[in-house]
Amino acid sequence: MKMSTTQGPHSLAFRVMRLCRPSLHVETPLRFDPSDLLFGEDLFDYPVAASHLPRLLADTVSTAADGSANSVDPSDLSYRNRFLLQHPSDSLGLPGLLLLPQSFGAIYLGETFCSYISINNSSNFEVRDVTIKAEIQTERQRILLLDTSKSPVESIRAGGRYDFIVEHDVKELGAHTLVCTALYSDNDGERKYLPQYFKFMVANPLSVRTKVRVVKETTFLEASIENHTKSNLYMDQVDFEPAQHWNATVLRGVDYHPESKNSTSDVFKPPILLRSGGGIHNFLYQLKLSSDGSPLPKVEGSNVLGKLQITWRTNLGEPGRLQTQQILGSPIARKDIELRAVEVPSVIMLEKPFVVRLNLANQTDRVLGPFEVWVSQNDSLDEKAVMVNGLLTMHLAQVEAFSSSEFELNLIAIKHGVQKITGIIVFDTREKKTYDSLVELEVFVDSQ
């Protein structure tokens, strides 16, 4: 952190310390013994005193529970036993102590910047009517964190200080400046202005790479999240918020087995570990256009899929949160009408009539129709596997805006095996417009 001040003597000065969670203190393999605190290194120069010491400190020497040959000899006070593991937890090197931050450290996007600020009076006299302001300056904006203009600090005695804490949710990358200013009256009654600037950089903790694939009417979104920090991150939540008219389902691997199916498993989910320095985890989402009858976007080719909400914690619970920009997919070729199969028989016999129920949906904001529906006869009889049984042309009534109509199509199969029902054509008799290649079905025709 860099600091710059205006020239000239001032009675006051700002000191800034970042408030963040402590880290675990890792101890070196050589551990100390309680006797080190009571006796000097020259103890072993007096054999008589050394022989009585184990009896006096018997409670401080740990022995094995089984009392076997593996137990520690209490009469052996040399340093060679300091390397032995007296308890399984000794191998962790964690004595249970917490270490306060020794430097300002790295600040990442999505974290909450919390700072302890102290304004000190280093002069020999009291200063009065101190107005304090603290703000964050970025390349785009200035954010006020503290302003005591309406209630100034009455006085700060000689050698005294005034402390306060400020917080800011970091939402921008790059250079940030914490500006602390004080307007005060010195011993001579002169009003003085003190600005101090504390600069720091904000880095990106994560990188999110996305890939979009479209398979027929289904869109697949793959999101790869990589950890760029120097500590492990525990992902509490990685949710995809779909845009309007989209439904999203997260897809998991075949080796995924939820630990419990009770209601608490949905509330207390185990976090996903992203290891420090490049740990990666991939997420896969299946997206489909909603079919709840709500009107679809009027903008042709709208390709906004949604955005990701990511929350995490560090080793000791320091929280962070990021939201990606809108993720774009392939432009959608919006059709005026949509034809889809509602009901298809599970068993279709060769050369026996069957009925397919279809749904014709109007996806515009105007009335369409009346319609005529028929099956194309362009294929030769040798290539045709499924034909119309009955009237070659059906007449359908008008369909209101953003509504649908169902009808039945009588068909007959003349070839067995897996066959395709294709060539269904819808013709708007009022607008003289033909819609083809709307639906393609695969059915299995049984010969017995």
Coordinates of C-alpha atoms in Angstrom, one line a residue:
M1 CA 0.0 0.0 0.0
K2 CA 1.4 3.4 -1.0
M3 CA 0.7 6.6 0.9
S4 CA 1.1 10.2 -0.1
T5 CA 0.3 13.4 1.8
T6 CA 0.4 17.1 1.2
Q7 CA 3.5 19.1 2.1
G8 CA 3.6 20.9 5.5
P9 CA 3.5 19.9 9.1
H10 CA 0.3 18.5 10.5
S11 CA -0.8 17.6 13.9
L12 CA -2.9 14.6 12.7
A13 CA -2.0 11.6 10.6
F14 CA -4.1 8.6 9.4
R15 CA -3.1 5.0 9.9
V16 CA -4.9 2.3 8.0
M17 CA -5.0 -1.4 8.8
R18 CA -6.9 -4.0 6.8
L19 CA -9.3 -6.1 8.8
C20 CA -9.5 -9.7 7.6
R21 CA -9.6 -13.2 9.1
P22 CA -6.4 -14.6 10.6
S23 CA -4.6 -17.5 9.2
L24 CA -3.6 -20.8 10.8
H25 CA -0.1 -20.8 12.4
V26 CA 1.9 -23.7 11.1
E27 CA 4.6 -24.9 13.5
T28 CA 8.0 -26.2 12.6
P29 CA 8.7 -29.9 13.4
L30 CA 10.9 -29.0 16.4
R31 CA 8.5 -28.4 19.3
F32 CA 9.2 -26.9 22.7
D33 CA 8.8 -28.6 26.1
P34 CA 7.2 -27.0 29.2
S35 CA 10.5 -27.5 31.0
D36 CA 12.2 -25.1 28.6
L37 CA 10.2 -22.3 30.2
L38 CA 11.5 -23.1 33.7
F39 CA 15.1 -24.3 33.4
G40 CA 18.1 -23.1 31.5
E41 CA 20.4 -24.9 29.0
D42 CA 22.9 -25.6 31.8
L43 CA 20.6 -28.0 33.6
F44 CA 22.4 -31.1 32.2
D45 CA 25.7 -29.8 33.6
Y46 CA 24.4 -30.9 37.1
P47 CA 23.6 -34.7 36.9
V48 CA 22.1 -34.7 40.4
A49 CA 19.5 -32.1 39.6
A50 CA 18.8 -33.6 36.2
S51 CA 18.0 -37.0 37.8
H52 CA 15.3 -35.5 40.0
L53 CA 13.7 -33.4 37.2
P54 CA 11.6 -36.2 35.5
R55 CA 9.9 -36.9 38.8
L56 CA 9.0 -33.3 39.3
L57 CA 7.7 -32.9 35.7
A58 CA 6.0 -36.3 35.3
D59 CA 2.6 -34.7 34.6
T60 CA 4.0 -32.7 31.7
V61 CA 5.6 -35.6 29.9
S62 CA 3.2 -37.6 27.6
T63 CA 3.5 -41.3 27.6
A64 CA 1.9 -43.9 25.3
A65 CA -1.4 -45.3 26.5
D66 CA -0.5 -48.9 26.2
G67 CA 2.6 -48.6 28.3
S68 CA 4.7 -50.6 25.8
A69 CA 8.2 -50.1 24.6
N70 CA 7.0 -47.2 22.4
S71 CA 6.4 -45.0 25.4
V72 CA 8.6 -42.0 26.0
D73 CA 11.3 -42.3 28.6
P74 CA 10.7 -39.5 31.1
S75 CA 14.3 -39.5 32.1
D76 CA 15.4 -38.7 28.5
L77 CA 15.3 -34.8 28.2
S78 CA 17.3 -34.6 25.0
Y79 CA 15.9 -32.9 21.9
R80 CA 15.7 -36.1 19.9
N81 CA 12.2 -36.9 21.3
R82 CA 11.0 -33.5 20.0
F83 CA 10.7 -35.1 16.5
L84 CA 8.5 -38.0 17.7
L85 CA 4.7 -37.9 17.1
Q86 CA 3.2 -38.2 20.5
H87 CA -0.3 -37.7 19.1
P88 CA -1.7 -38.1 15.5
S89 CA -2.5 -34.4 15.4
D90 CA 1.1 -33.5 15.8
S91 CA 1.7 -34.4 12.1
L92 CA -0.4 -31.5 11.0
G93 CA 1.9 -28.9 12.5
L94 CA -1.1 -26.9 13.8
P95 CA -0.7 -26.0 17.5
G96 CA -4.1 -24.2 17.5
L97 CA -2.7 -20.7 17.2
L98 CA -4.0 -18.1 14.8
L99 CA -1.7 -15.6 13.0
L100 CA -2.8 -12.1 12.4
P101 CA -2.0 -10.6 8.9
Q102 CA 1.5 -9.2 8.7
S103 CA 0.9 -7.3 5.5
F104 CA -1.9 -5.6 3.6
G105 CA -2.4 -8.7 1.4
A106 CA -4.2 -9.2 -1.8
I107 CA -7.7 -7.9 -2.4
Y108 CA -10.0 -9.7 -4.8
L109 CA -13.1 -8.8 -6.7
G110 CA -16.3 -9.9 -4.9
E111 CA -14.8 -9.6 -1.4
T112 CA -15.7 -7.1 1.3
F113 CA -12.9 -4.6 1.9
C114 CA -12.9 -3.9 5.6
S115 CA -10.4 -1.4 7.1
Y116 CA -9.6 -0.1 10.6
I117 CA -8.6 3.5 10.3
S118 CA -7.0 5.5 13.2
I119 CA -6.4 9.3 13.1
N120 CA -3.6 10.1 15.6
N121 CA -2.7 13.4 17.2
S122 CA 1.1 13.4 17.4
S123 CA 1.4 17.0 18.6
N124 CA 1.6 18.4 22.1
F125 CA -1.7 20.2 22.0
E126 CA -5.3 19.4 21.5
V127 CA -7.1 19.7 18.1
R128 CA -10.8 20.6 17.9
D129 CA -13.8 20.3 15.5
V130 CA -12.4 17.5 13.4
T131 CA -14.4 16.6 10.3
I132 CA -13.4 13.3 8.9
K133 CA -14.2 11.8 5.5
A134 CA -13.3 8.5 3.9
E135 CA -14.1 7.4 0.4
I136 CA -13.1 4.9 -2.2
Q137 CA -12.0 6.2 -5.7
T138 CA -12.0 4.0 -8.7
E139 CA -11.7 4.7 -12.4
R140 CA -15.5 4.9 -12.7
Q141 CA -16.8 6.3 -9.5
R142 CA -16.3 7.8 -6.0
I143 CA -18.0 6.0 -3.0
L144 CA -18.4 7.8 0.3
L145 CA -17.7 5.5 3.3
L146 CA -17.7 7.9 6.2
D147 CA -18.6 11.6 6.6
T148 CA -18.7 13.3 10.0
S149 CA -19.6 16.8 8.6
K150 CA -22.9 16.8 10.5
S151 CA -21.4 15.7 13.8
P152 CA -17.7 16.6 13.9
V153 CA -15.4 15.1 16.5
E154 CA -15.2 17.7 19.3
S155 CA -11.6 17.2 20.1
I156 CA -8.6 14.8 20.0
R157 CA -6.2 15.3 22.9
A158 CA -2.5 15.4 22.6
G159 CA -1.2 11.9 21.9
G160 CA -4.8 10.6 21.5
R161 CA -6.6 9.1 18.5
Y162 CA -10.0 8.6 17.0
D163 CA -10.7 5.2 15.4
F164 CA -13.4 4.0 13.0
I165 CA -14.1 1.1 10.7
V166 CA -15.2 1.3 7.1
E167 CA -16.5 -1.4 4.7
H168 CA -16.8 -1.6 0.9
D169 CA -18.0 -4.4 -1.4
V170 CA -15.4 -4.6 -4.1
K171 CA -17.2 -4.6 -7.5
E172 CA -14.5 -3.3 -9.8
L173 CA -11.0 -4.5 -11.0
G174 CA -7.9 -2.4 -11.1
A175 CA -6.5 0.5 -9.1
H176 CA -8.5 1.7 -6.0
T177 CA -7.6 4.6 -3.8
L178 CA -8.8 5.0 -0.2
V179 CA -8.9 8.7 0.4
C180 CA -8.9 9.9 4.0
T181 CA -9.3 13.6 4.8
A182 CA -9.5 15.6 8.0
L183 CA -10.5 19.3 8.5
Y184 CA -9.5 20.5 12.0
S185 CA -8.6 23.5 14.1
D186 CA -5.1 23.5 15.6
N187 CA -3.8 25.2 18.8
D188 CA -3.8 28.6 17.1
G189 CA -7.4 28.3 15.9
E190 CA -6.2 27.9 12.2
R191 CA -8.3 25.5 10.1
K192 CA -6.1 22.9 8.4
Y193 CA -6.9 20.3 5.7
L194 CA -5.2 16.9 5.7
P195 CA -5.7 14.5 2.8
Q196 CA -4.0 11.1 2.7
Y197 CA -4.2 8.5 -0.1
F198 CA -3.8 4.8 0.3
K199 CA -3.7 2.9 -3.0
F200 CA -4.3 -0.8 -3.6
M201 CA -5.0 -3.1 -6.5
V202 CA -8.0 -5.4 -6.9
A203 CA -7.4 -8.7 -8.8
N204 CA -9.8 -11.2 -10.2
P205 CA -10.1 -14.3 -8.0
L206 CA -11.8 -16.5 -10.6
S207 CA -11.9 -16.9 -14.3
V208 CA -15.1 -18.3 -15.9
R209 CA -15.0 -19.8 -19.3
T210 CA -18.2 -20.9 -21.0
K211 CA -19.1 -23.0 -24.0
V212 CA -22.5 -23.2 -25.6
R213 CA -23.6 -26.1 -27.8
V214 CA -27.0 -26.5 -29.4
V215 CA -28.4 -30.0 -30.1
K216 CA -31.7 -29.9 -31.9
E217 CA -34.0 -27.9 -29.5
T218 CA -31.8 -28.3 -26.5
T219 CA -28.9 -25.9 -25.5
F220 CA -26.1 -27.1 -23.4
L221 CA -23.9 -24.6 -21.4
E222 CA -20.6 -25.7 -20.0
A223 CA -19.0 -23.4 -17.4
S224 CA -15.4 -23.9 -16.3
I225 CA -14.3 -22.0 -13.1
E226 CA -10.6 -21.6 -12.2
N227 CA -9.1 -20.4 -8.9
H228 CA -6.4 -17.7 -9.4
T229 CA -5.9 -16.9 -5.7
K230 CA -3.2 -18.3 -3.4
S231 CA -5.6 -20.0 -1.0
N232 CA -8.2 -22.7 -1.4
L233 CA -11.7 -21.6 -2.2
Y234 CA -14.8 -23.5 -1.1
M235 CA -17.7 -22.9 -3.5
D236 CA -20.9 -22.6 -1.5
Q237 CA -23.1 -21.8 -4.5
V238 CA -22.7 -21.9 -8.3
D239 CA -26.2 -21.3 -9.7
F240 CA -27.2 -20.4 -13.2
E241 CA -30.0 -17.9 -13.4
P242 CA -31.7 -18.4 -16.8
A243 CA -33.1 -15.5 -18.7
Q244 CA -36.8 -15.1 -19.3
H245 CA -38.4 -18.0 -21.3
W246 CA -35.6 -20.4 -20.5
N247 CA -35.5 -23.3 -18.1
A248 CA -32.2 -24.6 -16.7
T249 CA -31.3 -28.0 -15.3
V250 CA -27.9 -28.8 -13.8
L251 CA -26.4 -32.1 -15.1
R252 CA -24.2 -34.2 -12.9
G253 CA -21.8 -37.0 -13.7
V254 CA -22.7 -40.6 -13.5
D255 CA -20.5 -41.0 -10.4
Y256 CA -22.5 -38.4 -8.4
H257 CA -24.3 -39.9 -5.5
P258 CA -26.0 -37.5 -3.0
E259 CA -25.2 -38.4 0.5
S260 CA -28.7 -38.1 1.8
K261 CA -32.1 -37.7 0.3
N262 CA -33.7 -36.0 3.3
S263 CA -34.8 -32.4 3.4
T264 CA -31.6 -31.2 5.2
S265 CA -29.4 -32.3 2.3
D266 CA -30.8 -29.4 0.2
V267 CA -30.0 -26.9 2.9
F268 CA -26.6 -28.0 4.0
K269 CA -24.7 -28.8 0.8
P270 CA -21.1 -29.7 1.0
P271 CA -18.9 -27.0 -0.7
I272 CA -16.9 -27.7 -3.8
L273 CA -13.2 -27.3 -3.3
L274 CA -11.2 -25.2 -5.8
R275 CA -7.5 -25.6 -4.9
S276 CA -5.2 -22.6 -4.8
G277 CA -3.2 -21.7 -7.9
G278 CA -5.3 -23.0 -10.7
G279 CA -7.9 -25.5 -9.3
I280 CA -10.7 -26.0 -11.9
H281 CA -14.2 -27.3 -11.6
N282 CA -16.7 -27.7 -14.5
F283 CA -20.4 -27.3 -14.5
L284 CA -22.9 -28.4 -17.2
Y285 CA -26.4 -27.0 -17.6
Q286 CA -29.2 -28.1 -19.9
L287 CA -31.4 -25.2 -21.2
K288 CA -34.7 -25.4 -22.9
L289 CA -37.2 -22.8 -24.0
S290 CA -40.1 -22.8 -21.6
S291 CA -43.4 -24.1 -22.9
D292 CA -45.8 -22.7 -20.2
G293 CA -47.8 -20.7 -22.7
S294 CA -46.2 -17.3 -21.9
P295 CA -45.4 -15.0 -24.8
L296 CA -42.0 -15.4 -26.2
P297 CA -39.7 -12.4 -26.8
K298 CA -40.7 -10.2 -29.7
V299 CA -37.0 -9.5 -30.6
E300 CA -36.0 -11.7 -33.4
G301 CA -32.8 -13.6 -32.8
S302 CA -32.6 -13.0 -29.0
N303 CA -29.7 -15.0 -27.7
V304 CA -29.4 -14.1 -24.0
L305 CA -29.2 -17.3 -21.9
G306 CA -28.7 -16.0 -18.4
K307 CA -25.9 -15.4 -15.9
L308 CA -24.0 -17.3 -13.1
Q309 CA -24.2 -16.5 -9.4
I310 CA -21.0 -17.7 -7.6
T311 CA -20.4 -17.5 -3.8
W312 CA -17.4 -18.9 -2.0
R313 CA -15.4 -18.9 1.3
T314 CA -11.8 -19.1 2.1
N315 CA -10.1 -21.5 4.6
L316 CA -11.4 -19.5 7.6
G317 CA -14.7 -18.4 6.2
E318 CA -13.9 -15.1 4.5
P319 CA -16.9 -14.7 2.1
G320 CA -16.9 -13.7 -1.6
R321 CA -19.5 -13.3 -4.3
L322 CA -19.4 -12.8 -8.0
Q323 CA -22.0 -12.4 -10.8
T324 CA -21.0 -12.9 -14.4
Q325 CA -22.3 -10.9 -17.3
Q326 CA -25.1 -12.1 -19.4
I327 CA -24.0 -15.3 -21.2
L328 CA -24.9 -15.3 -24.9
G329 CA -25.8 -18.3 -27.0
S330 CA -26.6 -18.9 -30.7
P331 CA -29.2 -16.5 -32.1
I332 CA -32.7 -18.1 -32.0
A333 CA -34.5 -18.4 -35.4
R334 CA -37.9 -17.6 -34.1
K335 CA -40.8 -19.2 -36.1
D336 CA -44.3 -17.9 -36.3
I337 CA -45.8 -21.3 -35.5
E338 CA -44.5 -24.4 -33.8
L339 CA -45.7 -27.9 -34.3
R340 CA -44.9 -30.6 -31.8
A341 CA -46.1 -34.1 -31.0
V342 CA -48.3 -34.4 -27.9
E343 CA -49.2 -38.1 -28.0
V344 CA -47.7 -41.0 -30.1
P345 CA -48.8 -44.7 -29.6
S346 CA -46.3 -46.8 -27.8
V347 CA -47.0 -49.8 -30.1
I348 CA -47.5 -49.3 -33.9
M349 CA -48.4 -52.4 -35.9
L350 CA -47.5 -52.8 -39.6
E351 CA -50.3 -51.9 -42.0
K352 CA -52.7 -51.0 -39.2
P353 CA -54.0 -47.4 -38.7
F354 CA -52.8 -45.3 -35.7
V355 CA -53.4 -41.8 -34.5
V356 CA -50.8 -39.1 -33.7
R357 CA -52.0 -36.1 -31.6
L358 CA -50.2 -32.8 -32.6
N359 CA -50.2 -29.3 -31.1
L360 CA -50.0 -26.2 -33.3
A361 CA -48.8 -23.2 -31.4
N362 CA -49.1 -19.6 -32.5
Q363 CA -45.9 -17.8 -31.3
T364 CA -46.8 -14.3 -32.6
D365 CA -48.9 -11.4 -31.2
R366 CA -51.5 -11.7 -33.9
V367 CA -54.2 -14.1 -35.0
L368 CA -53.0 -16.7 -37.6
G369 CA -55.1 -19.0 -39.8
P370 CA -57.2 -20.7 -40.9
F371 CA -54.8 -23.6 -41.8
E372 CA -54.6 -26.6 -44.0
V373 CA -52.5 -29.5 -43.0
W374 CA -51.3 -32.4 -45.2
V375 CA -48.4 -34.8 -45.6
S376 CA -46.0 -34.2 -48.5
Q377 CA -46.2 -36.8 -51.3
N378 CA -42.9 -35.9 -52.8
D379 CA -41.3 -39.2 -51.9
S380 CA -41.9 -42.2 -54.1
L381 CA -44.0 -45.1 -52.9
D382 CA -40.9 -47.3 -52.5
E383 CA -39.3 -44.7 -50.1
K384 CA -42.5 -43.9 -48.2
A385 CA -42.8 -45.7 -44.9
V386 CA -45.7 -43.9 -43.2
M387 CA -48.7 -42.6 -45.1
V388 CA -51.9 -40.7 -44.4
N389 CA -54.9 -42.9 -43.7
G390 CA -58.1 -41.1 -44.8
L391 CA -58.4 -37.4 -45.9
L392 CA -55.2 -36.1 -47.4
T393 CA -55.9 -32.5 -46.2
M394 CA -57.2 -31.4 -42.8
H395 CA -58.7 -27.9 -42.1
L396 CA -58.0 -26.1 -38.9
A397 CA -59.6 -23.0 -37.4
Q398 CA -57.8 -19.8 -36.6
V399 CA -55.3 -19.8 -33.6
E400 CA -55.3 -16.7 -31.3
A401 CA -52.1 -14.9 -30.5
F402 CA -49.8 -16.8 -28.1
S403 CA -52.2 -19.7 -27.9
S404 CA -52.3 -23.2 -29.4
S405 CA -54.7 -25.8 -30.9
E406 CA -54.5 -29.6 -30.9
F407 CA -55.6 -32.0 -33.7
E408 CA -55.2 -35.6 -34.7
L409 CA -53.5 -37.1 -37.7
N410 CA -54.6 -40.6 -39.0
L411 CA -51.6 -42.5 -40.3
I412 CA -50.7 -46.0 -41.4
A413 CA -47.2 -47.7 -41.6
I414 CA -46.3 -49.8 -44.6
K415 CA -42.7 -50.7 -43.5
H416 CA -41.5 -52.3 -40.3
G417 CA -38.6 -51.2 -38.1
V418 CA -37.6 -47.7 -37.0
Q419 CA -39.3 -45.3 -39.4
K420 CA -39.6 -41.5 -39.6
I421 CA -42.8 -39.4 -39.9
T422 CA -41.8 -36.4 -42.0
G423 CA -43.2 -34.0 -44.5
I424 CA -46.0 -32.6 -42.4
I425 CA -46.9 -29.2 -44.0
V426 CA -49.0 -26.4 -42.5
F427 CA -50.5 -23.8 -44.9
D428 CA -51.9 -20.5 -43.8
T429 CA -54.8 -19.9 -46.2
R430 CA -55.2 -16.2 -45.3
E431 CA -51.6 -15.1 -45.6
K432 CA -50.8 -17.7 -48.3
K433 CA -47.7 -18.9 -46.3
T434 CA -46.4 -22.4 -46.1
Y435 CA -44.6 -23.9 -43.1
D436 CA -42.7 -27.1 -43.6
S437 CA -40.1 -29.1 -41.7
L438 CA -41.8 -28.2 -38.4
V439 CA -41.6 -31.7 -36.8
E440 CA -39.9 -35.0 -37.4
L441 CA -40.8 -38.1 -35.4
E442 CA -39.2 -41.5 -35.1
V443 CA -41.4 -44.5 -34.4
F444 CA -40.9 -48.3 -34.2
V445 CA -43.2 -50.4 -36.4
D446 CA -43.8 -53.9 -35.2
S447 CA -44.4 -56.5 -37.9
Q448 CA -46.4 -58.9 -35.7

